[in-house]
Every structure is written in structure tokens, then in C-alpha cells.
Coordinates of C-alpha atoms and ligand atoms in Angstrom, one line a residue:
X273 CA 114.3 107.2 8.0
X274 CA 111.5 105.1 6.7
X275 CA 108.2 104.6 9.1
X276 CA 109.6 101.4 10.2
X277 CA 112.8 102.9 11.4
X278 CA 115.2 101.5 9.1
X279 CA 117.1 103.6 6.9
X280 CA 115.7 103.7 3.2
X281 CA 118.1 101.6 0.6
X282 CA 118.4 104.1 -2.2
X283 CA 117.7 102.8 -5.9
X284 CA 117.9 105.1 -9.7
X285 CA 114.9 105.0 -11.7
X286 CA 114.2 106.3 -15.0
X287 CA 111.4 109.2 -15.9
X288 CA 109.0 106.4 -16.8
X289 CA 109.4 102.8 -16.2
X290 CA 106.4 99.6 -16.6
X291 CA 105.2 98.2 -13.6
X292 CA 107.5 95.0 -14.6
X293 CA 110.0 96.3 -14.7
X294 CA 109.5 98.2 -11.5
X295 CA 109.1 95.2 -9.7
X296 CA 112.3 93.0 -11.0
X297 CA 114.2 96.7 -9.9
X298 CA 112.5 96.5 -6.2
X299 CA 113.0 93.1 -5.7
X300 CA 109.2 92.3 -5.5
X301 CA 106.2 90.9 -7.5
X302 CA 104.4 92.8 -9.7
X303 CA 101.0 91.9 -8.1
X304 CA 102.7 93.7 -5.0
X305 CA 103.4 96.8 -6.8
X306 CA 99.9 96.7 -8.7
X307 CA 98.6 96.6 -4.8
X308 CA 100.2 99.2 -3.8
X309 CA 99.6 101.4 -6.3
X310 CA 95.9 100.8 -6.0
X311 CA 95.9 101.7 -2.4
X312 CA 97.4 105.0 -3.5
X313 CA 94.3 105.4 -6.2
X314 CA 96.2 104.2 -9.4
X315 CA 94.8 101.7 -11.5
X316 CA 97.7 99.9 -13.5
X317 CA 98.8 96.7 -15.5
X318 CA 101.5 94.9 -15.7
X319 CA 102.9 96.0 -18.6
X320 CA 101.9 100.1 -18.2
X321 CA 103.9 102.9 -17.9
X322 CA 104.1 104.7 -14.9
X323 CA 105.5 107.9 -14.3
X324 CA 109.0 108.8 -12.0
X325 CA 107.0 110.2 -9.1
X326 CA 104.6 107.4 -8.8
X327 CA 107.0 104.9 -9.0
X328 CA 109.2 106.9 -6.0
X329 CA 105.8 106.8 -3.9
X330 CA 105.8 102.9 -5.0
X331 CA 109.6 102.3 -3.8
X332 CA 109.3 104.4 -0.6
X333 CA 106.3 102.0 0.7
X334 CA 108.8 99.7 0.0
X335 CA 111.7 101.1 1.4
X336 CA 113.6 102.5 -0.8
X337 CA 114.4 106.3 -1.6
X338 CA 114.3 106.8 -5.6
X339 CA 115.9 109.4 -7.3
X340 CA 116.0 110.0 -10.9
X341 CA 118.3 108.4 -13.6
X342 CA 120.4 111.5 -15.1
X343 CA 120.6 111.8 -18.4
X344 CA 124.3 112.1 -20.7
X345 CA 123.9 113.6 -24.1
X346 CA 123.8 111.6 -26.7
X347 CA 125.2 111.8 -30.0
X348 CA 122.1 112.4 -32.0
X349 CA 121.5 109.5 -34.3
X350 CA 119.0 110.2 -37.2
X351 CA 118.1 107.4 -39.0
X352 CA 116.5 109.3 -41.7
X353 CA 115.6 108.3 -45.1
X354 CA 119.7 107.6 -45.7
X355 CA 121.2 105.0 -43.6
X356 CA 123.6 106.4 -40.5
X357 CA 126.7 105.0 -41.8
X358 CA 126.2 106.5 -45.4
X359 CA 125.3 109.8 -43.9
X360 CA 128.8 109.7 -41.9
X361 CA 131.0 108.6 -44.8
X362 CA 128.9 111.8 -46.6
X363 CA 130.3 114.1 -43.9
X364 CA 133.6 113.1 -44.4
X365 CA 136.5 115.4 -46.1
X366 CA 135.7 113.8 -49.7
X367 CA 139.2 114.8 -49.9
X368 CA 140.1 111.4 -47.4
X369 CA 137.3 109.2 -49.2
X370 CA 139.0 106.1 -50.8
X371 CA 137.4 103.1 -52.5
X372 CA 136.3 100.4 -50.4
X373 CA 135.0 96.8 -51.1
X374 CA 131.4 96.4 -52.2
X375 CA 129.4 94.7 -50.0
X376 CA 127.0 92.1 -51.1
X377 CA 124.1 90.4 -50.0
X378 CA 122.2 87.5 -52.0
X379 CA 118.4 87.4 -51.8
X380 CA 116.1 85.1 -53.6
X381 CA 113.1 82.7 -53.2
X382 CA 113.5 79.4 -51.1
X383 CA 115.5 77.0 -52.9
X384 CA 116.6 79.2 -55.4
X385 CA 120.3 78.2 -54.5
X386 CA 121.2 81.3 -51.9
X387 CA 123.0 79.1 -49.4
X388 CA 124.6 77.0 -52.3
X389 CA 126.1 80.0 -54.0
X390 CA 127.3 81.6 -50.8
X391 CA 129.0 78.5 -50.6
X392 CA 129.9 77.8 -53.8
X393 CA 131.6 81.6 -53.8
X394 CA 133.6 80.6 -50.0
X395 CA 135.2 77.6 -51.0
X396 CA 135.8 78.7 -54.8
X397 CA 137.2 82.5 -53.9
X398 CA 138.2 82.9 -50.4
X399 CA 141.8 81.6 -49.6
X400 CA 141.5 79.1 -47.0
X401 CA 142.7 80.4 -43.1
X402 CA 146.0 78.7 -41.6
X403 CA 144.3 77.2 -38.4
X404 CA 143.4 73.9 -40.2
X405 CA 142.3 75.6 -43.2
X406 CA 138.7 76.0 -42.5
X407 CA 136.8 79.2 -43.1
X408 CA 134.7 80.0 -40.0
X409 CA 131.4 81.3 -40.1
X410 CA 131.2 84.5 -39.2
X411 CA 127.9 86.0 -41.0
X412 CA 129.9 87.5 -43.3
X413 CA 133.0 86.8 -45.5
X414 CA 135.4 88.6 -48.2
X415 CA 136.2 87.1 -51.3
X416 CA 139.1 87.6 -54.0
X417 CA 138.6 88.3 -57.9
X418 CA 141.2 89.7 -60.2
X419 CA 143.3 91.3 -56.8
X420 CA 140.0 92.8 -55.8
X421 CA 137.6 92.2 -52.8
X422 CA 134.2 91.7 -52.4
X423 CA 132.3 91.7 -49.3
X424 CA 129.7 89.2 -49.2
X425 CA 126.9 88.9 -46.6
X426 CA 126.4 85.3 -45.0
X427 CA 122.9 85.2 -43.9
X428 CA 120.9 84.8 -46.9
X429 CA 116.8 85.2 -46.2
X430 CA 114.6 88.2 -46.1
X431 CA 114.1 88.4 -42.3
X432 CA 117.7 89.5 -41.8
X433 CA 117.7 92.4 -44.6
X434 CA 114.7 93.2 -43.5
X435 CA 115.2 94.0 -39.6
X436 CA 118.7 95.3 -40.7
X437 CA 116.7 98.0 -43.2
X438 CA 114.1 98.3 -40.6
X439 CA 117.0 100.1 -38.7
X440 CA 118.2 102.2 -41.5
X441 CA 121.0 100.3 -40.9
X442 CA 120.9 98.4 -44.8
X443 CA 124.4 97.3 -45.6
X444 CA 124.7 96.1 -49.2
X445 CA 126.4 98.4 -52.0
X446 CA 124.8 95.7 -54.4
X447 CA 121.8 92.5 -54.0
X448 CA 122.6 89.4 -55.8
X449 CA 119.2 88.0 -57.0
X450 CA 119.4 84.2 -57.2
X451 CA 116.8 83.0 -59.6
X452 CA 116.4 79.6 -60.6
X453 CA 116.3 79.3 -64.2
X454 CA 113.8 76.3 -64.1
X455 CA 111.7 77.5 -61.7
X456 CA 111.8 81.3 -62.9
X457 CA 110.4 84.2 -61.0
X458 CA 108.3 83.4 -57.8
X459 CA 106.7 85.8 -55.0
X460 CA 109.9 85.9 -52.7
X461 CA 112.1 87.2 -56.2
X462 CA 109.2 89.8 -56.3
X463 CA 109.8 90.4 -52.5
X464 CA 113.4 90.8 -52.8
X465 CA 113.0 92.8 -55.7
X466 CA 111.1 95.4 -53.9
X467 CA 113.3 95.4 -51.0
X468 CA 116.2 96.1 -53.1
X469 CA 114.5 98.9 -54.8
X470 CA 113.1 100.5 -51.7
X471 CA 116.9 100.5 -50.2
X472 CA 117.9 102.0 -53.8
X473 CA 120.8 99.1 -54.0
X474 CA 121.4 98.0 -57.8
X475 CA 120.8 94.3 -58.5
X476 CA 122.7 91.6 -60.5
X477 CA 120.6 88.8 -61.3
X478 CA 122.1 85.1 -60.9
X479 CA 120.2 82.7 -63.3
X480 CA 121.6 79.8 -61.4
X481 CA 120.7 76.2 -61.8
X482 CA 121.3 76.5 -65.8
X483 CA 122.9 72.7 -65.5
X484 CA 119.0 71.2 -65.5
X485 CA 117.7 70.3 -68.4
X486 CA 114.5 72.3 -67.7
X487 CA 116.3 75.5 -66.9
X488 CA 114.7 78.0 -69.4
X489 CA 116.9 81.2 -69.6
X490 CA 114.8 83.0 -72.3
X491 CA 111.4 82.1 -70.1
X492 CA 113.4 83.9 -67.0
X493 CA 114.6 87.1 -69.0
X494 CA 111.0 87.3 -70.0
X495 CA 109.3 87.0 -66.7
X496 CA 112.3 89.6 -65.3
X497 CA 111.6 92.0 -68.1
X498 CA 108.0 92.0 -66.6
X499 CA 109.1 93.0 -63.3
X500 CA 111.2 95.8 -64.3
X501 CA 114.6 94.4 -64.6
X502 CA 115.5 93.9 -68.2
X503 CA 118.5 92.0 -69.3
X504 CA 121.0 93.8 -70.7
X505 CA 121.2 91.9 -73.6
X506 CA 117.8 93.1 -74.4
X507 CA 118.9 96.4 -73.9
X508 CA 117.8 96.8 -70.5
X509 CA 120.2 97.5 -67.2
X510 CA 120.2 95.1 -65.6
X511 CA 122.9 92.3 -65.6
X512 CA 121.8 88.7 -66.1
X513 CA 124.4 86.1 -65.1
X514 CA 123.4 82.3 -66.6
X515 CA 125.3 80.0 -63.7
X516 CA 125.1 77.1 -61.7
X517 CA 125.8 77.1 -58.3
X518 CA 126.2 73.3 -57.6
X519 CA 128.6 72.4 -60.7
X520 CA 130.8 75.9 -59.5
X521 CA 130.1 76.9 -63.4
X522 CA 129.7 81.0 -64.1
X523 CA 131.0 82.3 -60.5
X524 CA 133.6 84.4 -61.9
X525 CA 131.1 85.8 -64.6
X526 CA 129.0 86.7 -61.2
X527 CA 132.2 88.6 -59.6
X528 CA 133.1 90.6 -62.7
X529 CA 129.6 91.5 -63.0
X530 CA 129.3 92.4 -59.4
X531 CA 132.4 94.1 -59.7
X532 CA 131.0 96.1 -62.7
X533 CA 128.2 97.4 -60.9
X534 CA 130.3 98.3 -58.4
X535 CA 132.6 100.4 -60.5
X536 CA 129.4 102.5 -61.4
X537 CA 128.8 103.8 -57.8
X538 CA 130.8 105.3 -55.2
X539 CA 132.1 102.8 -53.1
X540 CA 133.8 105.2 -50.7
X541 CA 135.0 105.3 -47.1
X542 CA 137.2 107.1 -45.2
X543 CA 139.9 104.3 -43.2
X544 CA 141.0 107.2 -40.9
X545 CA 137.4 108.4 -40.1
X546 CA 134.9 108.1 -37.8
X547 CA 134.5 104.2 -36.4
X548 CA 131.2 103.1 -37.2
X549 CA 129.2 100.4 -39.3
X550 CA 126.5 97.4 -38.4
X551 CA 126.3 94.3 -36.2
X552 CA 126.0 91.6 -38.9
X553 CA 125.3 88.6 -36.7
X554 CA 125.9 87.7 -32.4
X555 CA 125.7 85.2 -30.0
X556 CA 126.7 84.1 -26.7
X557 CA 129.8 81.6 -26.7
X558 CA 129.8 79.6 -23.5
X559 CA 133.9 80.2 -23.3
X560 CA 134.1 83.6 -25.0
X561 CA 131.1 85.0 -23.9
X562 CA 129.8 87.5 -26.3
X563 CA 130.5 87.5 -29.9
X564 CA 129.5 89.4 -32.6
X565 CA 130.5 89.8 -36.3
X566 CA 130.8 93.6 -37.3
X567 CA 130.9 94.8 -40.4
X568 CA 133.1 98.3 -40.5
X569 CA 131.5 100.6 -42.7
X570 CA 133.7 103.9 -42.3
X571 CA 137.0 104.3 -40.4
X572 CA 139.1 101.7 -38.8
X573 CA 138.6 99.4 -36.1
X574 CA 141.1 98.6 -33.6
X575 CA 142.0 96.0 -30.7
X576 CA 141.3 98.2 -27.5
X577 CA 138.6 100.4 -29.1
X578 CA 135.6 101.0 -26.8
X579 CA 132.5 100.5 -29.0
X580 CA 128.7 101.0 -28.5
X581 CA 126.5 98.5 -29.9
X582 CA 122.9 99.0 -29.7
X583 CA 122.0 98.3 -26.0
X584 CA 125.6 97.4 -25.4
X585 CA 129.4 98.1 -25.3
X586 CA 132.7 97.0 -24.3
X587 CA 136.4 97.3 -24.8
X588 CA 137.2 95.5 -27.5
X589 CA 139.5 92.7 -26.4
X590 CA 140.4 90.2 -29.7
X591 CA 139.4 90.4 -33.4
X592 CA 139.1 87.9 -35.8
X593 CA 138.6 87.5 -39.6
X594 CA 136.4 84.8 -41.4
X595 CA 139.4 83.0 -42.0
X596 CA 139.9 82.8 -38.0
X597 CA 143.1 84.6 -37.9
X598 CA 143.1 87.0 -34.8
X599 CA 143.5 90.7 -36.5
X600 CA 144.4 94.0 -35.1
X601 CA 142.6 96.3 -37.5
X602 CA 140.1 96.4 -39.5
X603 CA 139.2 99.0 -42.6
X604 CA 135.9 99.7 -44.4
X605 CA 134.2 96.7 -45.6
X606 CA 135.6 94.6 -44.0
X607 CA 133.6 91.9 -41.5
X608 CA 134.9 91.0 -37.8
X609 CA 134.2 88.8 -35.1
X610 CA 134.9 91.0 -32.1
X611 CA 135.1 89.5 -28.2
X612 CA 134.4 92.0 -25.5
X613 CA 131.3 93.7 -26.1
X614 CA 129.6 93.2 -22.4
X615 CA 126.0 91.5 -23.9
X616 CA 125.2 90.5 -27.2
X617 CA 123.7 93.2 -29.6
X618 CA 121.1 92.5 -32.6
X619 CA 121.9 91.7 -35.9
X620 CA 121.3 95.3 -37.4
X621 CA 122.3 97.4 -34.7
X622 CA 124.6 100.0 -35.5
X623 CA 128.2 100.2 -33.5
X624 CA 130.6 103.1 -33.1
X625 CA 133.3 103.8 -31.3
X626 CA 133.2 106.5 -27.9
X627 CA 136.2 107.9 -26.2
X628 CA 136.0 106.2 -22.9
X629 CA 133.5 103.5 -21.1
X630 CA 132.4 106.0 -19.0
X631 CA 130.8 108.0 -22.1
X632 CA 129.5 104.5 -23.6
X633 CA 127.8 103.6 -20.5
X634 CA 126.0 106.5 -20.3
X635 CA 125.0 106.5 -24.0
X636 CA 123.7 103.1 -23.7
X637 CA 122.1 104.0 -20.6
X638 CA 120.0 107.4 -22.2
X639 CA 119.8 104.6 -25.3
X640 CA 117.8 102.3 -23.0
X641 CA 115.8 105.2 -21.6
X642 CA 114.7 106.4 -24.8
X643 CA 113.6 103.4 -26.3
X644 CA 111.5 103.0 -22.7
X645 CA 109.6 106.1 -23.4
X646 CA 109.4 105.9 -27.2
X647 CA 105.4 105.0 -27.5
X648 CA 103.7 104.6 -30.8
X649 CA 103.3 108.1 -31.8
X650 CA 107.4 108.1 -32.3
X651 CA 107.6 105.1 -34.6
X652 CA 109.0 105.9 -38.0
X653 CA 106.3 104.8 -39.9
X654 CA 103.9 107.1 -41.0
X655 CA 100.0 107.7 -41.5
X656 CA 98.5 108.8 -44.8
X657 CA 97.1 111.8 -42.7
X658 CA 100.9 112.5 -41.2
X659 CA 102.3 112.5 -44.3
X660 CA 101.4 116.4 -45.5
X661 CA 103.3 117.4 -42.5
X662 CA 106.4 115.3 -43.5
X663 CA 106.0 116.6 -46.9
X664 CA 105.6 120.4 -45.9
X665 CA 108.5 120.2 -43.7
X666 CA 110.4 119.0 -46.5
X667 CA 111.1 115.7 -44.6
X668 CA 109.9 113.6 -47.1
X669 CA 109.3 113.9 -51.0
X670 CA 108.4 110.5 -51.9
X671 CA 105.4 108.5 -51.0
X672 CA 105.9 104.6 -50.7
X673 CA 103.0 102.3 -51.5
X674 CA 102.4 98.6 -51.5
X675 CA 99.2 97.7 -53.6
X676 CA 97.3 94.4 -53.4
X677 CA 94.7 94.0 -55.2
X678 CA 92.2 91.0 -55.9
X679 CA 92.9 90.7 -59.8
X680 CA 95.2 91.7 -62.2
X681 CA 92.9 93.1 -64.2
X682 CA 92.3 95.9 -60.9
X683 CA 95.7 96.3 -59.9
X684 CA 97.1 98.0 -63.9
X685 CA 94.0 100.6 -63.6
X686 CA 95.0 101.5 -60.4
X687 CA 98.9 101.4 -61.2
X688 CA 98.0 103.9 -64.1
X689 CA 96.1 106.2 -61.7
X690 CA 98.6 106.3 -59.0
X691 CA 101.2 107.2 -61.3
X692 CA 99.7 109.9 -62.8
X693 CA 99.0 111.5 -59.4
X694 CA 103.0 111.1 -58.6
X695 CA 104.1 113.4 -61.8
X696 CA 103.5 116.3 -59.5
X697 CA 106.3 117.6 -57.1
X698 CA 105.8 114.5 -54.7
X699 CA 106.7 111.1 -56.1
X700 CA 104.9 108.1 -55.4
X701 CA 106.8 104.9 -55.6
X702 CA 105.1 102.1 -55.6
X703 CA 107.4 99.1 -54.3
X704 CA 105.2 96.5 -55.8
X705 CA 101.6 95.8 -56.8
X706 CA 100.2 92.7 -56.5
X707 CA 97.1 90.1 -56.5
X708 CA 96.2 88.6 -52.9
X709 CA 95.5 89.7 -49.6
X710 CA 97.4 91.5 -47.6
X711 CA 100.0 89.1 -45.3
X712 CA 102.3 90.2 -42.6
X713 CA 105.4 90.3 -45.2
X714 CA 103.3 93.5 -46.8
X715 CA 103.4 94.9 -43.5
X716 CA 107.0 94.4 -42.5
X717 CA 108.1 95.2 -45.8
X718 CA 105.7 99.1 -45.1
X719 CA 107.2 98.9 -42.0
X720 CA 111.4 98.5 -42.9
X721 CA 110.7 101.5 -46.1
X722 CA 107.8 103.8 -44.4
X723 CA 105.5 102.9 -46.5
X724 CA 101.5 102.5 -46.7
X725 CA 99.9 99.4 -47.8
X726 CA 96.9 99.8 -50.3
X727 CA 94.1 96.7 -50.5
X728 CA 91.8 97.1 -53.3
X729 CA 89.0 94.6 -53.1
X730 CA 90.8 92.6 -50.8
X731 CA 91.0 91.8 -46.7
X732 CA 94.5 91.9 -44.4
X733 CA 94.8 88.6 -42.9
X734 CA 94.7 88.6 -39.1
X735 CA 98.6 88.5 -38.6
X736 CA 99.3 91.2 -41.2
X737 CA 96.6 93.3 -39.0
X738 CA 97.7 92.6 -35.5
X739 CA 101.5 93.6 -36.8
X740 CA 100.5 96.4 -38.9
X741 CA 98.6 97.9 -35.4
X742 CA 102.3 96.9 -33.2
X743 CA 104.5 98.5 -35.9
X744 CA 102.2 101.6 -36.8
X745 CA 101.7 100.9 -40.6
X746 CA 98.6 102.2 -42.6
X747 CA 96.8 99.7 -44.0
X748 CA 93.9 101.3 -46.4
X749 CA 91.4 99.2 -47.7
X750 CA 89.1 100.7 -50.9
X751 CA 87.1 99.2 -53.2
X752 CA 86.3 101.9 -55.5
X753 CA 89.6 103.1 -57.5
X754 CA 87.9 106.7 -57.4
X755 CA 88.1 106.3 -53.9
X756 CA 91.3 105.3 -53.3
X757 CA 93.2 107.9 -55.9
X758 CA 91.0 110.3 -54.0
X759 CA 92.5 109.6 -51.0
X760 CA 96.1 109.9 -52.3
X761 CA 95.2 113.2 -54.0
X762 CA 93.9 114.5 -50.7
X763 CA 97.3 113.2 -48.7
X764 CA 99.6 115.0 -51.3
X765 CA 97.6 118.0 -50.9
X766 CA 97.0 117.9 -47.0
X767 CA 93.2 117.7 -47.3
X768 CA 92.6 114.4 -45.9
X769 CA 89.7 114.3 -43.5
X770 CA 90.2 113.0 -40.3
X771 CA 90.2 109.6 -40.4
X772 CA 88.1 106.6 -39.2
X773 CA 90.1 104.2 -37.1
X774 CA 88.7 100.8 -36.3
X775 CA 88.7 100.2 -32.0
X776 CA 88.4 96.6 -31.4
X777 CA 85.8 96.3 -28.3
X778 CA 85.7 92.5 -27.8
X779 CA 85.7 89.1 -29.4
X780 CA 83.0 86.2 -29.2
X781 CA 83.0 82.7 -30.2
X782 CA 80.1 81.4 -32.2
X783 CA 79.1 78.2 -30.5
X784 CA 75.5 77.7 -32.2
X785 CA 73.7 78.8 -35.3
X786 CA 70.2 79.0 -35.1
X787 CA 67.7 80.3 -38.0
X788 CA 65.2 83.1 -37.2
X789 CA 62.2 83.8 -39.1
X790 CA 62.2 87.8 -39.2
X791 CA 66.2 88.0 -38.7
X792 CA 67.7 85.5 -40.7
X793 CA 70.6 83.2 -39.5
X794 CA 71.3 84.3 -35.5
X795 CA 75.0 83.2 -34.0
X796 CA 74.5 81.7 -30.2
X797 CA 78.1 82.9 -29.0
X798 CA 80.2 83.5 -25.9
X799 CA 81.8 86.8 -25.6
X800 CA 85.6 86.0 -24.7
X801 CA 86.9 89.4 -24.3
X802 CA 85.5 93.3 -23.7
X803 CA 82.3 93.4 -25.0
X804 CA 79.5 93.2 -28.0
X805 CA 77.5 96.6 -28.7
X806 CA 74.4 96.6 -30.4
X807 CA 75.6 99.6 -32.6
X808 CA 78.8 98.4 -33.2
X809 CA 80.2 96.3 -36.1
X810 CA 81.3 93.0 -36.3
X811 CA 84.1 91.1 -38.2
X812 CA 83.7 88.0 -39.0
X813 CA 87.1 85.6 -39.1
X814 CA 86.9 82.1 -39.9
X815 CA 90.7 80.1 -39.5
X816 CA 92.3 83.4 -39.0
X817 CA 90.5 84.7 -42.1
X818 CA 87.7 87.3 -42.4
X819 CA 84.6 86.3 -44.0
X820 CA 82.6 89.5 -43.6
X821 CA 82.2 92.4 -41.9
X822 CA 79.6 94.8 -41.4
X823 CA 77.1 96.4 -39.0
X824 CA 75.4 94.2 -35.8
X825 CA 71.7 93.7 -36.8
X826 CA 70.2 92.6 -33.7
X827 CA 71.9 91.7 -30.0
X828 CA 70.1 89.5 -27.9
X829 CA 70.6 88.3 -24.7
X830 CA 68.2 85.3 -22.9
X831 CA 65.8 86.6 -25.8
X832 CA 65.7 90.0 -24.9
X833 CA 67.5 92.9 -26.9
X834 CA 70.4 94.3 -25.0
X835 CA 72.5 97.1 -25.5
X836 CA 75.7 95.4 -24.6
X837 CA 77.4 91.8 -23.5
X838 CA 79.8 91.4 -21.6
X839 CA 82.8 88.7 -21.4
X840 CA 82.1 85.5 -20.0
X841 CA 78.1 85.9 -21.2
X842 CA 76.1 84.6 -23.8
X843 CA 74.4 86.5 -26.6
X844 CA 72.6 86.3 -30.0
X845 CA 73.8 88.0 -32.5
X846 CA 72.8 88.8 -36.3
X847 CA 74.8 90.9 -38.7
X848 CA 73.0 92.9 -41.2
X849 CA 73.1 91.4 -45.0
X850 CA 75.2 88.2 -43.6
X851 CA 73.7 84.9 -42.8
X852 CA 76.4 82.5 -43.2
X853 CA 77.9 81.7 -39.7
X854 CA 79.5 78.6 -38.8
X855 CA 80.2 77.1 -35.5
X856 CA 83.9 77.7 -34.4
X857 CA 83.8 80.8 -36.2
X858 CA 85.3 84.1 -34.2
X859 CA 83.2 87.6 -34.0
X860 CA 85.3 90.5 -33.4
X861 CA 83.8 94.0 -32.5
X862 CA 84.9 97.0 -33.2
X863 CA 83.6 100.6 -33.2
X864 CA 85.0 103.5 -35.7
X865 CA 86.2 106.7 -34.0
X866 CA 87.4 109.6 -35.7
X867 CA 91.1 110.3 -35.3
X868 CA 92.4 113.7 -35.6
X869 CA 95.2 114.5 -38.3
X870 CA 98.5 114.0 -36.8
Ligands
GDP944 P1 118.3 78.6 -50.7 O1 117.0 78.0 -50.2 O2 117.8 79.5 -51.7 O3 119.3 78.8 -49.8 O4 118.9 77.2 -51.5 P2 119.7 75.9 -51.3 O5 121.2 76.6 -51.9 O6 119.3 75.4 -50.1 O7 119.5 75.2 -52.5 C1 118.2 74.6 -52.7 C2 118.3 72.8 -53.8 O8 118.9 73.7 -54.9 C3 119.8 71.9 -52.8 O9 119.0 70.9 -53.4 C4 120.9 72.8 -53.8 O10 121.8 71.3 -54.4 C5 120.1 73.1 -55.2 N1 120.8 73.7 -56.4 C6 121.1 75.0 -55.8 N2 122.1 75.7 -57.0 C7 122.2 74.3 -57.8 C8 122.6 74.4 -58.9 O11 123.2 75.0 -59.9 N3 122.4 73.2 -59.9 C9 121.1 72.2 -59.4 N4 121.0 71.6 -60.3 N5 120.8 72.5 -58.1 C10 121.1 73.4 -57.5

């Protein structure tokens, strides 16, 4: 009984919950929760995690009796280096493995013809459906060539691909890289190559738009050779298929090439084994409820199966193929659109079947719980400091790197030096090395590949730094090659000094610039968040780019030298060896602290 004489309502809470989630669970407002916490001596913001005991006290004050959620044992899903579905297949009885159709994903620079190619193959090689003769867009389809099937993932673009890889669920056996023969190798082409290499998926090049008068196949082959894709007619091992997606020329050659590459790989699965695969697409249909396209990668999925996909589950009520036909079974490499999940899973989620809905429910509850508890420290990414431990434990035998430098001239010696270092036990795998600042794409790829981003005489832009922070990606900036190689060498030997990490403590906006004879230019600022500290560093940001970074020279408030200035106050700041403030610049104030080796 509670104090007010009413019986307490009971509520089940997890071992850790955010203030916001607790408010939702208790049907209260976050403000009330924060107030209740404060009255119990706990200061918390809305996104803060609080433990069960604390949440239970708050709940009790609000008339609830809380009990701790019990957790069912989950089958361990180790998303290590090898995608889970491949691990499952590797664990199957080899005698039961049979060939399955190759799964192909199409990548390439924007406007080089990915969509046109996917449409051309669909219209040429997919037998039209009976219902109205229209193929359905379900995110994947199967095409036929000489009586053999090829599964195409019909979601071009790197975002989907990266999302899938980030979850360790990369599903493709072969990448078709579309490069327009009139345009050649472009930034996203290189990015796509890096993605495919990181996922260790072979590439077939579709040299598209050969119908165009300015198409230049030789120049394209030259460029491909330069990025390590040496065409087979130049004694390399990359098949380059000239084609025109628009005029449907060369499509058969492409299908032939895909099957040729596939025949050199072991593309196998056990149709009678554990049912598992990847969610390709999912949406909520107004009449039919959650619809998801599942790519079966092992086993045979059947109507009536209970499926867990990401954080959702359900018993499959119906399945459709890409021709819109109802099917009862789907074997390995088959994409099917399914009805019956209780909610919409995310593209890239892994699905598998379980015995019954009770198991499904408890596994999903446990999964949600674990996600809540997962902190930055537990993320799948790593820092240079953490590498050695992982090398030693045998978890990792390879150090993936992304290298960005100011000019081509500095890239070459860096690549050379780094490759020298990678000749020992632990291989260094350069995903790509390019000129230019570090951007979001670099960080996204690093996160998906557990790579470290190395910058030489370049900066990371604001968005990249923010993403790196939230994804836990290690960006390391150098201006001396020797320092860079020294750090890598130390990391490989486990001798890296504790890292100095930058902690941002405040922001200010430049409102005016004054010339003071002794100090040079001083920025008149308003502190917009946190504080500026006299012994800290300033990063000057203009239109999102870093224009300078350096120690504070002087910090004044109303002509007085001060040690710190807080949010809402004005101040005058000078930065050592920097004069070029502009009105509108943003100043980011940071301190460095040493972080112990993890
Ligand atoms: P995506 O961004 O890679 O998906 O490129 P799209 O498939 O949307 O194609 C971009 C443009 O190139 C469109 O205007 C297409 O019609 C055109 N295109 C695609 N393939 C060919 C081709 O083989 N020849 C010519 N001339 N144009 C093509």
C-alpha cells in the first residue's frame, strides 16, 4: 500500500532506463521525473540513464511498485569480422551445402546509371508476374540467365550498403561497379571500391554509357588500373564489361561475367539448415501492416514460421516474391516480401526463425535491454590505443586505415611507409588514401569497417568530427610523417602512450573584431555554451570548417584578465599566432586530457 492509501500499481522496469523512457513508462512528464530525482538528491538530465534502484524510488513516489525485468538468455550473436550469416553457413555440415544463386549489389557514382541498369536487367531477365504482368518493387529481385538465377539487391546507393555493413550483415557475394565510360572514375566510384574491398567482395565493372560519343573505354581502363582494378584484358583480374544500360546493350555479357566470378567463389548454403538472413527493406503498409523484404541466406523460410528481425518479431502470415506471387517457401538467396511482423524492422537487421512466439518475445526484450545498456565503450569501433589488446587476443589480425592528406605528393610516401609497417604479423589494410579534408563519408566507412582515419596536413570538418564522436571512430591528425608512422608502429607493438583526447568545454560567437596594439586582433565574443578558459585551446570555425586551432593568448571580461567566462557573458579573446578573426566565426574552446590506454 502506498502512503495515500491506494494500492500501488505494478510496473516492470529494466536494469537501466533514461529519464525520458521512465517518464513514458510512468505516464508522467520528464520534468516531474527530474524534480522527483532532485528531491532525492539526484541531478539528471532527460537523456541520462538511471539505474533500476533509482528508477524504483521515483516510481514508488508516483504510486508504482517497480520490479526488475527478468531477462531470457539470448542466443549469442557474435558480429565479428565475418558476417553472421556466413558464420552460420560455415558451421553447417559441409555435406549438406549446395550452391545457391549469387547475391549482387550495384554500386557506383551518382548518375553513372545504377538505376537504369537495375531496371534494364529487371525488364530483360525477369519473367513478368502473372498478376497484371508487373514486377513489384520489393528491394531485391531474381533475374535469370541461361537457366541460372542471380539475386540483385535493388537498393542502389551507399547508405543502404553501409548500413548493412555496419551491422555486419553485408549480404552481397559480388559487387557490380557501374562506371560511366564518358565520365570515368569519380569520388563515389573510389568510395564504392573501398566498401567492396573492406567487405572482401569481388568487383565486376560495368563500363556503362558506351553508346555515348564521348565514351572512352581505354581511358576508363587506365583509370581503373590506377585504382587497383586492372582489367583482365590487361592481364589483371577485374572483368570490365562494356555496356549501355539505356540501350540494353551488353546485359548478357554482364550476367555471364557475374556468374563467372561467382563460380570462382564458394556460394553455398544449407536449404535445410538454420533459417537466417538479412532485412533488405521494410515499411508500414496502410492496409497490410508492417511489410519487410527478407533475403534468405541459409535454410528455407516458410509461411507460419516465427521470425525475429532486429527488435521485432511475428508469425509469418504470407510471403510474396518479386513478381507479386504468393509463395509458401523461400530457399537461400531468395528475396521475399513478408507479412506478419509486429513492427517494422530496419534495413540491415538480421532475421532468423525461432521455435515459438514466447521465445521470440523474450529474445527481443533482452535485445532492447542490451541496446539500452550499450555504451560508447562497448561499441564495435576501436581506437589505436585499443588495438594492441585485440591483436594480442587474436580478435583482429589486420589494421584497416583510411588515409587523407593535403596533396598527392604527401600521400605516396605515407602509403609507402605504412605498407612497410604492415609487413609483419599484423597486416595494414589501406581502405583508401585520398587527398582532401576528412568528411562524414570517411567516418561512416571507418565506422562500418572498424577502421581508423589518419589525416595528414588536413582537418576533419565539423560534421565528420561530430559523427566520429557519436560513432566512436578514432581520427588522428598529423603534420609530420615520422610521427604518423611512429604512432602506428607503437600501436602495433602495444607501446602507444596514453592518448590525449580533446574535450570541448564551450562555444562562443565572434560579434566584433578589435585591434589592440600589444595583442594583435582580439575577438569580441558572446559565450553561447559552456565556458571559455584562459589556459585552454580555441578552434576557429568558419562555415563549418576549421580555419585555425591554437592556445588562447588572452581572455578578458570588461577589460579585466579573467580565468574563465561562462555562457551568456561577453569577452575578448585572442589566440596565439592568429589574427584573422571574422565576425560570425564560431569559437570552440577545448582542453586536452590524457586517456589511459584501454
Ligand atoms: P544512378 O544515379 O547511378 O542511378 O543513374 P541513373 O540510372 O539515374 O542514370 C543517370 C542518367 O544517365 C539518366 O538520365 C539515364 O537515362 C542516363 N543513362 C543511364 N545509362 C545510360 C546509358 O547506357 N547510355 C546513356 N546515353 N545514358 C544512360
